[in-house]
Short mmCIF file of C-alpha atoms in Angstrom, two decimals:
data_model
loop_
_atom_site.label_atom_id
_atom_site.label_comp_id
_atom_site.label_asym_id
_atom_site.label_seq_id
_atom_site.Cartn_x
_atom_site.Cartn_y
_atom_site.Cartn_z
CA MET A 916 -10.46 -54.89 -23.24
CA ALA A 917 -6.57 -54.82 -22.37
CA TYR A 918 -5.89 -56.96 -25.71
CA ALA A 919 -7.60 -54.29 -27.28
CA GLY A 920 -5.57 -51.68 -25.94
CA ILE A 921 -2.57 -53.33 -26.81
CA SER A 922 -3.37 -54.56 -30.37
CA VAL A 923 -5.57 -51.48 -31.87
CA PRO A 924 -2.12 -49.15 -31.67
CA VAL A 925 0.23 -51.59 -32.91
CA ILE A 926 -2.24 -52.13 -36.07
CA GLY A 927 -2.73 -48.54 -36.70
CA VAL A 928 1.19 -47.98 -36.61
CA GLY A 929 1.22 -50.75 -39.33
CA LEU A 930 -1.66 -49.36 -41.26
CA LEU A 931 0.51 -45.74 -41.32
CA VAL A 932 3.57 -47.18 -42.20
CA SER A 933 3.16 -47.61 -45.73
CA PRO A 934 1.28 -43.76 -46.44
CA ILE A 935 3.41 -41.89 -44.42
CA GLY A 936 6.68 -44.14 -43.17
CA LEU A 937 7.88 -45.15 -40.01
CA GLU A 938 8.90 -42.14 -38.53
CA GLY A 939 5.93 -40.50 -39.53
CA ALA A 940 3.53 -43.41 -37.85
CA GLY A 941 5.88 -42.94 -34.88
CA LEU A 942 4.87 -39.47 -34.25
CA VAL A 943 1.10 -39.70 -35.05
CA PHE A 944 1.24 -42.63 -32.15
CA ILE A 945 3.09 -40.26 -30.02
CA ALA A 946 0.79 -37.42 -30.56
CA CYS A 947 -2.06 -39.67 -29.96
CA MET A 948 -0.91 -40.98 -26.55
CA ALA A 949 -0.01 -37.45 -25.44
CA ALA A 950 -3.45 -36.16 -26.33
CA LEU A 951 -4.84 -39.61 -24.52
CA VAL A 952 -2.74 -39.07 -21.30
CA SER A 953 -3.73 -35.04 -21.40
CA THR A 954 -7.34 -35.97 -20.87
CA ALA A 955 -6.72 -38.55 -18.25
CA ALA A 956 -4.79 -36.11 -16.46
CA VAL A 957 -7.25 -32.97 -17.10
CA TYR A 958 -10.18 -35.89 -15.72
CA LEU A 959 -8.01 -36.97 -12.74
CA LEU A 960 -7.46 -33.59 -11.89
CA ARG A 961 -10.69 -32.17 -11.90
CA ARG A 962 -11.97 -35.06 -10.30
CA PRO A 963 -13.58 -34.41 -6.70
CA VAL A 964 -11.24 -36.29 -3.86
CA ARG A 965 -12.98 -38.49 -1.76
CA ALA A 966 -12.00 -38.37 1.77
CA THR A 967 -11.27 -41.48 3.81
CA THR A 968 -12.22 -41.95 7.39
#
């Protein structure tokens, strides 16, 4: 999973560079990362907190 998490974004940006340019590919990458981070934050904030003893 770590290998895929590291390599898939790099390959995706590399594929997007030709059609939309480096700046556009970077912006798409940033937008995808922002969506993933926001989704993870919502999930973590809505998750019930377990009591520790």
